[in-house]
Amino acid sequence: MPRQLGELEDAVMTRVWQWNRPVTVREVLEDLQQERSIAYTTVMTVMDNLHQKGWVRREVEGRAYRYTAVSTRAAYSAALMNEAWSQSDNPAAALVAFFGMMSPEQREQLQAAMHIVQGGEAGDGPGAAGR
């Protein structure tokens, strides 16, 4: 089970996931610098750490690496939710509490997801119109 990403790891992975293509340290650095002051070596270290942890793979291109995400943001989020749920001493109560925190839109998305998992089509069922 992957552990939760740290703040800077998440900022880097967010870009890798959003861009959905091989990226360089320089590209990530330039984008991060729009929000904060950060050194090239810091971004390089974070991306190397993400590679060592299995979050990204890398290929040499010239004198630099290009990094690509190993899995999706959705898979990461699902793994975190599954880990939290599996650690509960009362999983049913944890789910009820979690569902109670959801907005009506999130509950509708949950229903659509359950419909897909149970073999239905993505566009079928209540609340499908307008998606």
mmCIF file of C-alpha atoms in Angstrom:
data_model
loop_
_atom_site.group_PDB
_atom_site.id
_atom_site.type_symbol
_atom_site.label_atom_id
_atom_site.label_comp_id
_atom_site.label_asym_id
_atom_site.label_seq_id
_atom_site.Cartn_x
_atom_site.Cartn_y
_atom_site.Cartn_z
ATOM 1 C CA MET A 1 0.000 0.000 0.000
ATOM 2 C CA PRO A 2 1.414 3.376 -0.938
ATOM 3 C CA ARG A 3 1.724 5.891 1.831
ATOM 4 C CA GLN A 4 0.284 9.354 1.375
ATOM 5 C CA LEU A 5 2.485 11.690 -0.639
ATOM 6 C CA GLY A 6 4.121 14.628 1.120
ATOM 7 C CA GLU A 7 3.170 18.182 0.144
ATOM 8 C CA LEU A 8 5.988 18.708 -2.374
ATOM 9 C CA GLU A 9 5.710 15.154 -3.711
ATOM 10 C CA ASP A 10 2.008 15.767 -4.296
ATOM 11 C CA ALA A 11 2.701 19.085 -6.055
ATOM 12 C CA VAL A 12 5.153 17.342 -8.386
ATOM 13 C CA MET A 13 2.904 14.330 -9.017
ATOM 14 C CA THR A 14 -0.075 16.604 -9.665
ATOM 15 C CA ARG A 15 1.807 18.102 -12.602
ATOM 16 C CA VAL A 16 2.960 14.716 -13.893
ATOM 17 C CA TRP A 17 -0.614 13.415 -13.727
ATOM 18 C CA GLN A 18 -2.162 16.557 -15.256
ATOM 19 C CA TRP A 19 0.278 16.799 -18.135
ATOM 20 C CA ASN A 20 -0.016 13.056 -18.832
ATOM 21 C CA ARG A 21 3.250 12.930 -20.779
ATOM 22 C CA PRO A 22 6.943 12.471 -20.008
ATOM 23 C CA VAL A 23 8.237 15.550 -18.155
ATOM 24 C CA THR A 24 11.640 16.913 -17.199
ATOM 25 C CA VAL A 25 12.773 18.331 -13.883
ATOM 26 C CA ARG A 26 13.125 21.724 -15.609
ATOM 27 C CA GLU A 27 9.472 21.717 -16.751
ATOM 28 C CA VAL A 28 8.207 20.851 -13.286
ATOM 29 C CA LEU A 29 10.544 23.418 -11.712
ATOM 30 C CA GLU A 30 9.353 26.236 -13.973
ATOM 31 C CA ASP A 31 5.728 25.455 -13.221
ATOM 32 C CA LEU A 32 6.309 25.188 -9.468
ATOM 33 C CA GLN A 33 8.190 28.493 -9.475
ATOM 34 C CA GLN A 34 4.963 30.242 -10.476
ATOM 35 C CA GLU A 35 3.694 29.411 -6.953
ATOM 36 C CA ARG A 36 6.807 29.314 -4.773
ATOM 37 C CA SER A 37 10.534 29.850 -4.675
ATOM 38 C CA ILE A 38 12.188 26.474 -5.166
ATOM 39 C CA ALA A 39 15.588 25.237 -6.321
ATOM 40 C CA TYR A 40 16.257 22.946 -9.258
ATOM 41 C CA THR A 41 18.102 20.513 -6.987
ATOM 42 C CA THR A 42 15.086 20.280 -4.662
ATOM 43 C CA VAL A 43 12.764 19.310 -7.528
ATOM 44 C CA MET A 44 15.393 16.916 -8.881
ATOM 45 C CA THR A 45 15.671 15.225 -5.468
ATOM 46 C CA VAL A 46 11.890 14.927 -5.099
ATOM 47 C CA MET A 47 11.551 13.419 -8.572
ATOM 48 C CA ASP A 48 14.400 10.994 -7.859
ATOM 49 C CA ASN A 49 12.680 10.018 -4.590
ATOM 50 C CA LEU A 50 9.398 9.483 -6.446
ATOM 51 C CA HIS A 51 11.283 7.243 -8.872
ATOM 52 C CA GLN A 52 12.855 5.265 -6.020
ATOM 53 C CA LYS A 53 9.412 4.846 -4.401
ATOM 54 C CA GLY A 54 7.911 3.588 -7.666
ATOM 55 C CA TRP A 55 5.603 6.511 -8.406
ATOM 56 C CA VAL A 56 7.334 7.453 -11.668
ATOM 57 C CA ARG A 57 9.555 5.744 -14.197
ATOM 58 C CA ARG A 58 12.260 7.602 -16.038
ATOM 59 C CA GLU A 59 14.121 7.418 -19.319
ATOM 60 C CA VAL A 60 17.344 9.152 -20.235
ATOM 61 C CA GLU A 61 17.043 11.857 -22.849
ATOM 62 C CA GLY A 62 20.350 13.553 -23.549
ATOM 63 C CA ARG A 63 21.773 14.645 -20.207
ATOM 64 C CA ALA A 64 18.406 14.626 -18.428
ATOM 65 C CA TYR A 65 15.627 12.239 -17.491
ATOM 66 C CA ARG A 66 12.034 12.303 -18.625
ATOM 67 C CA TYR A 67 9.619 11.114 -15.931
ATOM 68 C CA THR A 68 6.259 9.404 -16.472
ATOM 69 C CA ALA A 69 3.640 8.440 -13.875
ATOM 70 C CA VAL A 70 3.381 4.729 -13.143
ATOM 71 C CA SER A 71 -0.318 4.933 -12.187
ATOM 72 C CA THR A 72 -3.142 7.451 -12.226
ATOM 73 C CA ARG A 73 -4.264 9.980 -9.637
ATOM 74 C CA ALA A 74 -7.523 8.011 -9.384
ATOM 75 C CA ALA A 75 -5.622 4.802 -8.539
ATOM 76 C CA TYR A 76 -3.622 6.669 -5.883
ATOM 77 C CA SER A 77 -6.785 8.118 -4.328
ATOM 78 C CA ALA A 78 -8.497 4.731 -4.388
ATOM 79 C CA ALA A 79 -5.525 3.083 -2.660
ATOM 80 C CA LEU A 80 -5.574 5.722 0.098
ATOM 81 C CA MET A 81 -9.308 5.282 0.634
ATOM 82 C CA ASN A 82 -8.960 1.501 0.709
ATOM 83 C CA GLU A 83 -6.122 1.691 3.235
ATOM 84 C CA ALA A 84 -8.076 4.003 5.529
ATOM 85 C CA TRP A 85 -11.181 1.823 5.288
ATOM 86 C CA SER A 86 -9.298 -1.426 5.889
ATOM 87 C CA GLN A 87 -7.714 -0.049 9.075
ATOM 88 C CA SER A 88 -11.090 0.650 10.678
ATOM 89 C CA ASP A 89 -12.249 -1.630 13.473
ATOM 90 C CA ASN A 90 -15.783 -1.215 12.075
ATOM 91 C CA PRO A 91 -15.605 -0.847 8.274
ATOM 92 C CA ALA A 92 -19.392 -0.566 7.845
ATOM 93 C CA ALA A 93 -19.601 2.311 10.321
ATOM 94 C CA ALA A 94 -16.626 3.987 8.640
ATOM 95 C CA LEU A 95 -18.391 3.801 5.277
ATOM 96 C CA VAL A 96 -21.627 5.205 6.713
ATOM 97 C CA ALA A 97 -19.692 8.099 8.251
ATOM 98 C CA PHE A 98 -17.808 8.683 4.984
ATOM 99 C CA PHE A 99 -20.999 8.646 2.910
ATOM 100 C CA GLY A 100 -22.533 11.075 5.383
ATOM 101 C CA MET A 101 -19.739 13.563 4.657
ATOM 102 C CA MET A 102 -20.377 13.452 0.915
ATOM 103 C CA SER A 103 -22.136 16.184 -0.996
ATOM 104 C CA PRO A 104 -25.196 15.245 -3.064
ATOM 105 C CA GLU A 105 -23.015 15.454 -6.194
ATOM 106 C CA GLN A 106 -20.458 13.067 -4.701
ATOM 107 C CA ARG A 107 -23.210 10.605 -3.746
ATOM 108 C CA GLU A 108 -24.504 10.760 -7.301
ATOM 109 C CA GLN A 109 -20.993 10.013 -8.596
ATOM 110 C CA LEU A 110 -20.763 7.105 -6.150
ATOM 111 C CA GLN A 111 -24.047 5.691 -7.421
ATOM 112 C CA ALA A 112 -22.826 5.990 -11.019
ATOM 113 C CA ALA A 113 -19.551 4.259 -10.103
ATOM 114 C CA MET A 114 -21.405 1.426 -8.352
ATOM 115 C CA HIS A 115 -23.592 1.002 -11.412
ATOM 116 C CA ILE A 116 -20.480 0.638 -13.588
ATOM 117 C CA VAL A 117 -18.866 -1.848 -11.186
ATOM 118 C CA GLN A 118 -22.063 -3.902 -11.140
ATOM 119 C CA GLY A 119 -22.010 -4.180 -14.943
ATOM 120 C CA GLY A 120 -24.075 -1.245 -16.116
ATOM 121 C CA GLU A 121 -23.119 1.388 -18.627
ATOM 122 C CA ALA A 122 -21.578 4.722 -17.584
ATOM 123 C CA GLY A 123 -24.426 6.781 -19.009
ATOM 124 C CA ASP A 124 -27.323 4.743 -17.596
ATOM 125 C CA GLY A 125 -29.307 5.289 -14.468
ATOM 126 C CA PRO A 126 -30.463 8.158 -12.294
ATOM 127 C CA GLY A 127 -28.491 11.338 -12.479
ATOM 128 C CA ALA A 128 -26.796 10.329 -15.754
ATOM 129 C CA ALA A 129 -28.317 13.180 -17.712
ATOM 130 C CA GLY A 130 -26.118 16.223 -17.936
ATOM 131 C CA ARG A 131 -22.822 14.413 -17.384
#
